[in-house]
Amino acid sequence: MSIKAIICTIVGLAGAAVAALWGGWTEAMTILCVLMALDYVGGLLVAGIWHRSPKTETGGLESRAGAKGLIRKLFVLALVAVAHMIDRLIGTNYVRDAVAIAFSLNEIISILENAGLMGIPIPKALQKGLELLRQKSGEDEEE
């Protein structure tokens, strides 16, 4: 079997997995994945360069914290797959994207928090909005 055939087979299997698990790829899922990557890289920068990570005692890089972050993000993608299954079960096509959009908003909050930890000035209106979202989600109670 040639290299080209192997690559085509791998790409075909990946496409079949995407179609089976998530019902195809949507713009909402692309945005979610981009935001997840940006958040993860931002978290690495906050810990690795600024040493201000709230996820570790020292504020620096820690492999365990990084692994937890990746596992959480993989689990979010699994939840998007479950949402697609719910779509199939009830005969709709919007639950998957609604879940992806909701998690995208959560990623945006985390990206803005990372930006603040890096010393990037966050406009007051966004700061107030973030605080309101934290209060409504009960995030302060969990931590």
JSON list of C-alpha atoms in Angstrom, two decimals:
[
{"chain": "A", "resi": 1, "resn": "MET", "atom": "CA", "xyz": [0.00, 0.00, 0.00]},
{"chain": "A", "resi": 2, "resn": "SER", "atom": "CA", "xyz": [1.37, 3.43, -0.93]},
{"chain": "A", "resi": 3, "resn": "ILE", "atom": "CA", "xyz": [1.80, 6.38, 1.42]},
{"chain": "A", "resi": 4, "resn": "LYS", "atom": "CA", "xyz": [-0.90, 8.22, -0.51]},
{"chain": "A", "resi": 5, "resn": "ALA", "atom": "CA", "xyz": [-3.36, 5.37, 0.04]},
{"chain": "A", "resi": 6, "resn": "ILE", "atom": "CA", "xyz": [-2.54, 5.24, 3.75]},
{"chain": "A", "resi": 7, "resn": "ILE", "atom": "CA", "xyz": [-3.06, 8.98, 4.13]},
{"chain": "A", "resi": 8, "resn": "CYS", "atom": "CA", "xyz": [-6.34, 8.83, 2.19]},
{"chain": "A", "resi": 9, "resn": "THR", "atom": "CA", "xyz": [-7.50, 5.95, 4.40]},
{"chain": "A", "resi": 10, "resn": "ILE", "atom": "CA", "xyz": [-6.66, 7.85, 7.60]},
{"chain": "A", "resi": 11, "resn": "VAL", "atom": "CA", "xyz": [-8.40, 11.00, 6.37]},
{"chain": "A", "resi": 12, "resn": "GLY", "atom": "CA", "xyz": [-11.42, 8.95, 5.31]},
{"chain": "A", "resi": 13, "resn": "LEU", "atom": "CA", "xyz": [-11.63, 7.25, 8.71]},
{"chain": "A", "resi": 14, "resn": "ALA", "atom": "CA", "xyz": [-11.34, 10.60, 10.48]},
{"chain": "A", "resi": 15, "resn": "GLY", "atom": "CA", "xyz": [-14.12, 12.01, 8.30]},
{"chain": "A", "resi": 16, "resn": "ALA", "atom": "CA", "xyz": [-16.32, 9.00, 9.01]},
{"chain": "A", "resi": 17, "resn": "ALA", "atom": "CA", "xyz": [-15.71, 9.42, 12.76]},
{"chain": "A", "resi": 18, "resn": "VAL", "atom": "CA", "xyz": [-16.65, 13.11, 12.58]},
{"chain": "A", "resi": 19, "resn": "ALA", "atom": "CA", "xyz": [-19.81, 12.28, 10.64]},
{"chain": "A", "resi": 20, "resn": "ALA", "atom": "CA", "xyz": [-20.78, 9.49, 13.03]},
{"chain": "A", "resi": 21, "resn": "LEU", "atom": "CA", "xyz": [-19.99, 11.24, 16.31]},
{"chain": "A", "resi": 22, "resn": "TRP", "atom": "CA", "xyz": [-20.89, 14.84, 15.52]},
{"chain": "A", "resi": 23, "resn": "GLY", "atom": "CA", "xyz": [-23.12, 14.56, 12.45]},
{"chain": "A", "resi": 24, "resn": "GLY", "atom": "CA", "xyz": [-20.62, 16.44, 10.31]},
{"chain": "A", "resi": 25, "resn": "TRP", "atom": "CA", "xyz": [-18.60, 19.55, 11.06]},
{"chain": "A", "resi": 26, "resn": "THR", "atom": "CA", "xyz": [-20.25, 22.93, 11.60]},
{"chain": "A", "resi": 27, "resn": "GLU", "atom": "CA", "xyz": [-19.05, 26.49, 11.94]},
{"chain": "A", "resi": 28, "resn": "ALA", "atom": "CA", "xyz": [-20.00, 26.43, 15.64]},
{"chain": "A", "resi": 29, "resn": "MET", "atom": "CA", "xyz": [-17.70, 23.44, 16.18]},
{"chain": "A", "resi": 30, "resn": "THR", "atom": "CA", "xyz": [-14.85, 25.13, 14.30]},
{"chain": "A", "resi": 31, "resn": "ILE", "atom": "CA", "xyz": [-15.23, 28.23, 16.45]},
{"chain": "A", "resi": 32, "resn": "LEU", "atom": "CA", "xyz": [-15.36, 26.10, 19.62]},
{"chain": "A", "resi": 33, "resn": "CYS", "atom": "CA", "xyz": [-12.13, 24.29, 18.67]},
{"chain": "A", "resi": 34, "resn": "VAL", "atom": "CA", "xyz": [-10.33, 27.55, 17.81]},
{"chain": "A", "resi": 35, "resn": "LEU", "atom": "CA", "xyz": [-11.43, 29.10, 21.12]},
{"chain": "A", "resi": 36, "resn": "MET", "atom": "CA", "xyz": [-10.37, 25.96, 23.02]},
{"chain": "A", "resi": 37, "resn": "ALA", "atom": "CA", "xyz": [-6.92, 26.09, 21.44]},
{"chain": "A", "resi": 38, "resn": "LEU", "atom": "CA", "xyz": [-6.58, 29.83, 22.14]},
{"chain": "A", "resi": 39, "resn": "ASP", "atom": "CA", "xyz": [-7.65, 29.31, 25.76]},
{"chain": "A", "resi": 40, "resn": "TYR", "atom": "CA", "xyz": [-5.21, 26.44, 26.25]},
{"chain": "A", "resi": 41, "resn": "VAL", "atom": "CA", "xyz": [-2.30, 28.39, 24.74]},
{"chain": "A", "resi": 42, "resn": "GLY", "atom": "CA", "xyz": [-3.28, 31.41, 26.83]},
{"chain": "A", "resi": 43, "resn": "GLY", "atom": "CA", "xyz": [-3.26, 29.26, 29.96]},
{"chain": "A", "resi": 44, "resn": "LEU", "atom": "CA", "xyz": [0.19, 27.95, 29.07]},
{"chain": "A", "resi": 45, "resn": "LEU", "atom": "CA", "xyz": [1.46, 31.50, 28.57]},
{"chain": "A", "resi": 46, "resn": "VAL", "atom": "CA", "xyz": [-0.04, 32.72, 31.86]},
{"chain": "A", "resi": 47, "resn": "ALA", "atom": "CA", "xyz": [1.62, 29.86, 33.72]},
{"chain": "A", "resi": 48, "resn": "GLY", "atom": "CA", "xyz": [4.85, 29.63, 31.77]},
{"chain": "A", "resi": 49, "resn": "ILE", "atom": "CA", "xyz": [5.75, 33.28, 31.29]},
{"chain": "A", "resi": 50, "resn": "TRP", "atom": "CA", "xyz": [3.78, 35.31, 33.86]},
{"chain": "A", "resi": 51, "resn": "HIS", "atom": "CA", "xyz": [3.63, 32.60, 36.58]},
{"chain": "A", "resi": 52, "resn": "ARG", "atom": "CA", "xyz": [0.11, 33.75, 37.50]},
{"chain": "A", "resi": 53, "resn": "SER", "atom": "CA", "xyz": [-1.90, 30.59, 36.92]},
{"chain": "A", "resi": 54, "resn": "PRO", "atom": "CA", "xyz": [-4.72, 30.17, 39.44]},
{"chain": "A", "resi": 55, "resn": "LYS", "atom": "CA", "xyz": [-4.60, 26.43, 38.66]},
{"chain": "A", "resi": 56, "resn": "THR", "atom": "CA", "xyz": [-1.31, 25.75, 40.48]},
{"chain": "A", "resi": 57, "resn": "GLU", "atom": "CA", "xyz": [0.08, 26.61, 43.90]},
{"chain": "A", "resi": 58, "resn": "THR", "atom": "CA", "xyz": [3.15, 28.31, 42.44]},
{"chain": "A", "resi": 59, "resn": "GLY", "atom": "CA", "xyz": [1.29, 29.95, 39.55]},
{"chain": "A", "resi": 60, "resn": "GLY", "atom": "CA", "xyz": [3.74, 28.28, 37.15]},
{"chain": "A", "resi": 61, "resn": "LEU", "atom": "CA", "xyz": [3.51, 25.44, 34.69]},
{"chain": "A", "resi": 62, "resn": "GLU", "atom": "CA", "xyz": [2.47, 22.07, 36.02]},
{"chain": "A", "resi": 63, "resn": "SER", "atom": "CA", "xyz": [1.94, 19.03, 33.82]},
{"chain": "A", "resi": 64, "resn": "ARG", "atom": "CA", "xyz": [-0.97, 17.79, 35.93]},
{"chain": "A", "resi": 65, "resn": "ALA", "atom": "CA", "xyz": [-2.87, 21.08, 35.50]},
{"chain": "A", "resi": 66, "resn": "GLY", "atom": "CA", "xyz": [-2.20, 21.05, 31.75]},
{"chain": "A", "resi": 67, "resn": "ALA", "atom": "CA", "xyz": [-3.38, 17.45, 31.43]},
{"chain": "A", "resi": 68, "resn": "LYS", "atom": "CA", "xyz": [-6.57, 18.28, 33.35]},
{"chain": "A", "resi": 69, "resn": "GLY", "atom": "CA", "xyz": [-7.22, 21.17, 30.98]},
{"chain": "A", "resi": 70, "resn": "LEU", "atom": "CA", "xyz": [-6.84, 18.96, 27.91]},
{"chain": "A", "resi": 71, "resn": "ILE", "atom": "CA", "xyz": [-9.06, 16.26, 29.42]},
{"chain": "A", "resi": 72, "resn": "ARG", "atom": "CA", "xyz": [-11.75, 18.86, 30.15]},
{"chain": "A", "resi": 73, "resn": "LYS", "atom": "CA", "xyz": [-11.62, 20.09, 26.57]},
{"chain": "A", "resi": 74, "resn": "LEU", "atom": "CA", "xyz": [-11.88, 16.54, 25.20]},
{"chain": "A", "resi": 75, "resn": "PHE", "atom": "CA", "xyz": [-14.85, 15.96, 27.48]},
{"chain": "A", "resi": 76, "resn": "VAL", "atom": "CA", "xyz": [-16.51, 19.11, 26.11]},
{"chain": "A", "resi": 77, "resn": "LEU", "atom": "CA", "xyz": [-16.16, 17.66, 22.60]},
{"chain": "A", "resi": 78, "resn": "ALA", "atom": "CA", "xyz": [-17.70, 14.43, 23.90]},
{"chain": "A", "resi": 79, "resn": "LEU", "atom": "CA", "xyz": [-20.63, 16.45, 25.25]},
{"chain": "A", "resi": 80, "resn": "VAL", "atom": "CA", "xyz": [-21.08, 18.05, 21.83]},
{"chain": "A", "resi": 81, "resn": "ALA", "atom": "CA", "xyz": [-21.21, 14.51, 20.38]},
{"chain": "A", "resi": 82, "resn": "VAL", "atom": "CA", "xyz": [-23.87, 13.58, 22.96]},
{"chain": "A", "resi": 83, "resn": "ALA", "atom": "CA", "xyz": [-25.83, 16.69, 21.96]},
{"chain": "A", "resi": 84, "resn": "HIS", "atom": "CA", "xyz": [-25.75, 15.45, 18.36]},
{"chain": "A", "resi": 85, "resn": "MET", "atom": "CA", "xyz": [-27.13, 12.11, 19.55]},
{"chain": "A", "resi": 86, "resn": "ILE", "atom": "CA", "xyz": [-29.94, 13.98, 21.31]},
{"chain": "A", "resi": 87, "resn": "ASP", "atom": "CA", "xyz": [-30.62, 15.81, 18.04]},
{"chain": "A", "resi": 88, "resn": "ARG", "atom": "CA", "xyz": [-30.94, 12.45, 16.29]},
{"chain": "A", "resi": 89, "resn": "LEU", "atom": "CA", "xyz": [-33.14, 11.07, 19.04]},
{"chain": "A", "resi": 90, "resn": "ILE", "atom": "CA", "xyz": [-35.65, 13.92, 18.98]},
{"chain": "A", "resi": 91, "resn": "GLY", "atom": "CA", "xyz": [-35.40, 14.65, 15.26]},
{"chain": "A", "resi": 92, "resn": "THR", "atom": "CA", "xyz": [-33.84, 18.11, 15.44]},
{"chain": "A", "resi": 93, "resn": "ASN", "atom": "CA", "xyz": [-30.60, 19.64, 14.24]},
{"chain": "A", "resi": 94, "resn": "TYR", "atom": "CA", "xyz": [-29.90, 22.48, 16.66]},
{"chain": "A", "resi": 95, "resn": "VAL", "atom": "CA", "xyz": [-29.01, 20.96, 20.06]},
{"chain": "A", "resi": 96, "resn": "ARG", "atom": "CA", "xyz": [-25.44, 20.18, 18.98]},
{"chain": "A", "resi": 97, "resn": "ASP", "atom": "CA", "xyz": [-24.77, 23.73, 17.82]},
{"chain": "A", "resi": 98, "resn": "ALA", "atom": "CA", "xyz": [-26.46, 25.21, 20.90]},
{"chain": "A", "resi": 99, "resn": "VAL", "atom": "CA", "xyz": [-24.15, 23.17, 23.13]},
{"chain": "A", "resi": 100, "resn": "ALA", "atom": "CA", "xyz": [-21.10, 24.17, 21.05]},
{"chain": "A", "resi": 101, "resn": "ILE", "atom": "CA", "xyz": [-22.11, 27.84, 21.26]},
{"chain": "A", "resi": 102, "resn": "ALA", "atom": "CA", "xyz": [-22.64, 27.64, 25.04]},
{"chain": "A", "resi": 103, "resn": "PHE", "atom": "CA", "xyz": [-19.20, 26.11, 25.55]},
{"chain": "A", "resi": 104, "resn": "SER", "atom": "CA", "xyz": [-17.73, 28.71, 23.17]},
{"chain": "A", "resi": 105, "resn": "LEU", "atom": "CA", "xyz": [-19.02, 31.46, 25.44]},
{"chain": "A", "resi": 106, "resn": "ASN", "atom": "CA", "xyz": [-17.37, 29.75, 28.39]},
{"chain": "A", "resi": 107, "resn": "GLU", "atom": "CA", "xyz": [-14.09, 29.61, 26.45]},
{"chain": "A", "resi": 108, "resn": "ILE", "atom": "CA", "xyz": [-14.35, 33.34, 25.69]},
{"chain": "A", "resi": 109, "resn": "ILE", "atom": "CA", "xyz": [-14.71, 34.07, 29.41]},
{"chain": "A", "resi": 110, "resn": "SER", "atom": "CA", "xyz": [-11.61, 32.01, 30.15]},
{"chain": "A", "resi": 111, "resn": "ILE", "atom": "CA", "xyz": [-9.65, 33.69, 27.33]},
{"chain": "A", "resi": 112, "resn": "LEU", "atom": "CA", "xyz": [-10.52, 37.12, 28.76]},
{"chain": "A", "resi": 113, "resn": "GLU", "atom": "CA", "xyz": [-9.48, 35.98, 32.25]},
{"chain": "A", "resi": 114, "resn": "ASN", "atom": "CA", "xyz": [-6.14, 34.80, 30.83]},
{"chain": "A", "resi": 115, "resn": "ALA", "atom": "CA", "xyz": [-5.72, 38.13, 29.07]},
{"chain": "A", "resi": 116, "resn": "GLY", "atom": "CA", "xyz": [-6.29, 39.93, 32.36]},
{"chain": "A", "resi": 117, "resn": "LEU", "atom": "CA", "xyz": [-3.71, 37.72, 34.08]},
{"chain": "A", "resi": 118, "resn": "MET", "atom": "CA", "xyz": [-1.25, 38.69, 31.33]},
{"chain": "A", "resi": 119, "resn": "GLY", "atom": "CA", "xyz": [-1.80, 42.34, 32.15]},
{"chain": "A", "resi": 120, "resn": "ILE", "atom": "CA", "xyz": [-3.84, 43.12, 29.05]},
{"chain": "A", "resi": 121, "resn": "PRO", "atom": "CA", "xyz": [-6.32, 45.85, 30.02]},
{"chain": "A", "resi": 122, "resn": "ILE", "atom": "CA", "xyz": [-9.89, 44.55, 29.88]},
{"chain": "A", "resi": 123, "resn": "PRO", "atom": "CA", "xyz": [-12.57, 47.22, 29.29]},
{"chain": "A", "resi": 124, "resn": "LYS", "atom": "CA", "xyz": [-14.76, 47.91, 32.36]},
{"chain": "A", "resi": 125, "resn": "ALA", "atom": "CA", "xyz": [-17.92, 46.83, 30.54]},
{"chain": "A", "resi": 126, "resn": "LEU", "atom": "CA", "xyz": [-16.40, 43.40, 29.83]},
{"chain": "A", "resi": 127, "resn": "GLN", "atom": "CA", "xyz": [-15.16, 43.11, 33.42]},
{"chain": "A", "resi": 128, "resn": "LYS", "atom": "CA", "xyz": [-18.66, 43.82, 34.74]},
{"chain": "A", "resi": 129, "resn": "GLY", "atom": "CA", "xyz": [-20.15, 41.34, 32.28]},
{"chain": "A", "resi": 130, "resn": "LEU", "atom": "CA", "xyz": [-17.67, 38.65, 33.36]},
{"chain": "A", "resi": 131, "resn": "GLU", "atom": "CA", "xyz": [-18.44, 39.25, 37.03]},
{"chain": "A", "resi": 132, "resn": "LEU", "atom": "CA", "xyz": [-22.17, 39.03, 36.34]},
{"chain": "A", "resi": 133, "resn": "LEU", "atom": "CA", "xyz": [-21.73, 35.77, 34.44]},
{"chain": "A", "resi": 134, "resn": "ARG", "atom": "CA", "xyz": [-19.60, 34.33, 37.27]},
{"chain": "A", "resi": 135, "resn": "GLN", "atom": "CA", "xyz": [-22.25, 35.27, 39.83]},
{"chain": "A", "resi": 136, "resn": "LYS", "atom": "CA", "xyz": [-25.10, 33.83, 37.78]},
{"chain": "A", "resi": 137, "resn": "SER", "atom": "CA", "xyz": [-23.22, 30.57, 37.14]},
{"chain": "A", "resi": 138, "resn": "GLY", "atom": "CA", "xyz": [-22.38, 30.17, 40.83]},
{"chain": "A", "resi": 139, "resn": "GLU", "atom": "CA", "xyz": [-18.68, 29.90, 39.98]},
{"chain": "A", "resi": 140, "resn": "ASP", "atom": "CA", "xyz": [-17.69, 31.78, 43.14]},
{"chain": "A", "resi": 141, "resn": "GLU", "atom": "CA", "xyz": [-19.52, 29.21, 45.27]},
{"chain": "A", "resi": 142, "resn": "GLU", "atom": "CA", "xyz": [-17.70, 26.25, 43.66]},
{"chain": "A", "resi": 143, "resn": "GLU", "atom": "CA", "xyz": [-14.19, 27.58, 44.24]}
]
